[in-house]
One Martini backbone bead per residue (centre of mass of N, CA, C, O) as a GRO file, in nm:
protein
  144
    1PHE     BB    1   0.539  -0.797  -4.134
    2LEU     BB    2   0.318  -0.925  -4.325
    3ARG     BB    3   0.308  -1.292  -4.427
    4PHE     BB    4   0.278  -1.551  -4.616
    5GLY     BB    5   0.576  -1.585  -4.689
    6TYR     BB    6   0.829  -1.579  -4.886
    7ASP     BB    7   0.844  -1.279  -5.024
    8PHE     BB    8   0.510  -1.218  -4.917
    9TYR     BB    9   0.379  -0.954  -4.847
   10VAL     BB   10   0.154  -0.746  -4.714
   11ASN     BB   11  -0.057  -0.506  -4.885
   12GLU     BB   12  -0.332  -0.277  -4.908
   13ALA     BB   13  -0.316  -0.333  -5.252
   14GLU     BB   14  -0.304  -0.651  -5.264
   15HIS     BB   15  -0.436  -0.679  -4.970
   16PRO     BB   16  -0.706  -0.561  -4.797
   17ILE     BB   17  -0.842  -0.791  -4.621
   18GLU     BB   18  -0.559  -0.862  -4.471
   19TYR     BB   19  -0.481  -0.586  -4.375
   20LYS     BB   20  -0.710  -0.502  -4.245
   21ALA     BB   21  -0.718  -0.755  -4.023
   22PHE     BB   22  -0.449  -0.651  -3.915
   23LYS     BB   23  -0.505  -0.415  -3.804
   24ASP     BB   24  -0.726  -0.458  -3.643
   25PHE     BB   25  -0.604  -0.639  -3.449
   26VAL     BB   26  -0.365  -0.441  -3.356
   27ARG     BB   27  -0.581  -0.249  -3.248
   28GLN     BB   28  -0.678  -0.428  -3.035
   29PHE     BB   29  -0.439  -0.488  -2.873
   30ALA     BB   30  -0.359  -0.206  -2.799
   31ARG     BB   31  -0.588  -0.150  -2.630
   32ASP     BB   32  -0.588  -0.373  -2.453
   33TYR     BB   33  -0.308  -0.333  -2.330
   34ALA     BB   34  -0.336  -0.057  -2.236
   35LYS     BB   35  -0.567  -0.090  -2.037
   36GLU     BB   36  -0.415  -0.260  -1.848
   37TYR     BB   37  -0.187  -0.044  -1.803
   38TYR     BB   38  -0.349   0.157  -1.680
   39ALA     BB   39  -0.503  -0.030  -1.461
   40GLU     BB   40  -0.234  -0.054  -1.317
   41LYS     BB   41  -0.145   0.232  -1.255
   42ILE     BB   42  -0.430   0.313  -1.093
   43LYS     BB   43  -0.343   0.123  -0.889
   44GLU     BB   44  -0.070   0.257  -0.780
   45HIS     BB   45  -0.170   0.534  -0.711
   46ASN     BB   46  -0.408   0.454  -0.515
   47LYS     BB   47  -0.211   0.343  -0.324
   48ALA     BB   48  -0.044   0.590  -0.302
   49LEU     BB   49  -0.224   0.750  -0.184
   50GLU     BB   50  -0.337   0.640   0.061
   51LYS     BB   51  -0.087   0.641   0.199
   52SER     BB   52  -0.076   0.934   0.214
   53LYS     BB   53  -0.328   1.014   0.345
   54LYS     BB   54  -0.271   0.834   0.615
   55GLU     BB   55  -0.051   0.981   0.692
   56LYS     BB   56  -0.175   1.279   0.698
   57THR     BB   57  -0.371   1.226   0.941
   58LYS     BB   58  -0.170   1.124   1.150
   59LEU     BB   59  -0.031   1.386   1.153
   60LEU     BB   60  -0.261   1.571   1.243
   61LYS     BB   61  -0.336   1.399   1.516
   62THR     BB   62  -0.058   1.474   1.646
   63ASN     BB   63  -0.053   1.780   1.627
   64GLU     BB   64  -0.310   1.792   1.813
   65LYS     BB   65  -0.175   1.670   2.037
   66LEU     BB   66   0.061   1.876   2.072
   67VAL     BB   67  -0.086   2.130   2.117
   68LYS     BB   68  -0.238   2.037   2.379
   69SER     BB   69   0.024   1.991   2.538
   70THR     BB   70   0.111   2.285   2.520
   71GLN     BB   71  -0.110   2.410   2.645
   72LYS     BB   72  -0.124   2.261   2.935
   73ASN     BB   73   0.161   2.350   3.003
   74ASN     BB   74   0.105   2.654   3.006
   75LYS     BB   75  -0.085   2.638   3.225
   76LYS     BB   76   0.083   2.497   3.457
   77MET     BB   77   0.268   2.751   3.436
   78ARG     BB   78   0.094   2.995   3.509
   79LYS     BB   79   0.033   2.861   3.784
   80LEU     BB   80   0.346   2.829   3.897
   81GLN     BB   81   0.372   3.168   3.873
   82LYS     BB   82   0.142   3.217   4.100
   83LYS     BB   83   0.301   3.049   4.304
   84ASN     BB   84   0.387   3.077   4.602
   85ALA     BB   85   0.719   3.087   4.717
   86GLU     BB   86   0.832   3.016   5.050
   87THR     BB   87   1.054   2.862   4.990
   88PRO     BB   88   1.363   2.747   4.799
   89GLN     BB   89   1.256   2.506   4.739
   90GLU     BB   90   0.977   2.577   4.580
   91LEU     BB   91   1.148   2.781   4.386
   92ALA     BB   92   1.292   2.530   4.281
   93ASP     BB   93   1.055   2.336   4.179
   94VAL     BB   94   0.930   2.543   4.005
   95GLN     BB   95   1.159   2.589   3.793
   96ALA     BB   96   1.164   2.307   3.718
   97LYS     BB   97   0.925   2.252   3.613
   98THR     BB   98   0.899   2.476   3.429
   99ALA     BB   99   1.127   2.388   3.247
  100GLU     BB  100   1.021   2.119   3.170
  101LEU     BB  101   0.803   2.221   3.030
  102ASP     BB  102   0.941   2.404   2.823
  103ALA     BB  103   1.103   2.147   2.699
  104GLU     BB  104   0.829   2.013   2.596
  105ASN     BB  105   0.770   2.273   2.416
  106VAL     BB  106   1.032   2.246   2.228
  107THR     BB  107   0.957   1.960   2.123
  108ASN     BB  108   0.694   2.002   1.996
  109ARG     BB  109   0.750   2.232   1.807
  110ALA     BB  110   0.935   2.065   1.619
  111ALA     BB  111   0.732   1.849   1.562
  112LEU     BB  112   0.559   2.003   1.416
  113ASP     BB  113   0.764   2.129   1.184
  114ALA     BB  114   0.820   1.847   1.067
  115ASN     BB  115   0.524   1.744   1.017
  116ASN     BB  116   0.459   1.972   0.844
  117GLN     BB  117   0.654   1.921   0.622
  118ARG     BB  118   0.539   1.640   0.564
  119ILE     BB  119   0.245   1.735   0.483
  120ASN     BB  120   0.340   1.900   0.265
  121SER     BB  121   0.484   1.694   0.085
  122LEU     BB  122   0.225   1.493   0.068
  123GLN     BB  123   0.048   1.720  -0.089
  124GLU     BB  124   0.219   1.671  -0.349
  125GLU     BB  125   0.177   1.367  -0.372
  126ILE     BB  126  -0.158   1.401  -0.381
  127THR     BB  127  -0.137   1.590  -0.668
  128LYS     BB  128   0.036   1.423  -0.844
  129HIS     BB  129  -0.175   1.167  -0.822
  130ASN     BB  130  -0.389   1.281  -0.939
  131SER     BB  131  -0.298   1.388  -1.187
  132GLU     BB  132  -0.241   1.117  -1.316
  133LEU     BB  133  -0.506   1.011  -1.312
  134MET     BB  134  -0.611   1.207  -1.491
  135ARG     BB  135  -0.431   1.192  -1.740
  136ILE     BB  136  -0.511   0.853  -1.779
  137GLN     BB  137  -0.823   0.911  -1.826
  138GLU     BB  138  -0.762   1.038  -2.098
  139ARG     BB  139  -0.640   0.824  -2.234
  140ILE     BB  140  -0.864   0.585  -2.203
  141ASN     BB  141  -1.076   0.752  -2.353
  142SER     BB  142  -0.921   0.794  -2.621
  143ILE     BB  143  -0.906   0.496  -2.688
  144GLN     BB  144  -1.247   0.426  -2.652
   0.00000   0.00000   0.00000
């Protein structure tokens, strides 16, 4: 691999000083390269980790709003059910409003289910990125 010229290769037995110097050079190069490589990997995983955490937080806030909306709709529906409709028109209006609120609750539940599935997959991604960051840090520590 290392040679002084045509067919004059450096080996440990015949050129110990040059061999050691070159070996040290290669090791230092590998350490420097590995540090830069792992630093870039850490940067990538941290960026992906922050993105996943941000999306998860946003979905959790959305879920809170959906739950509050559903609770509010349920309260309105209970209030409408207690209302005494005196005319057929009032009864039809109460039934229509109740059906509208119930349909909104169904939509909210579907959105909650979809969000919860996405939150679970994001949590898996977060766990994966954290594990990978720990593995990279172990490798960096073994290099130094």
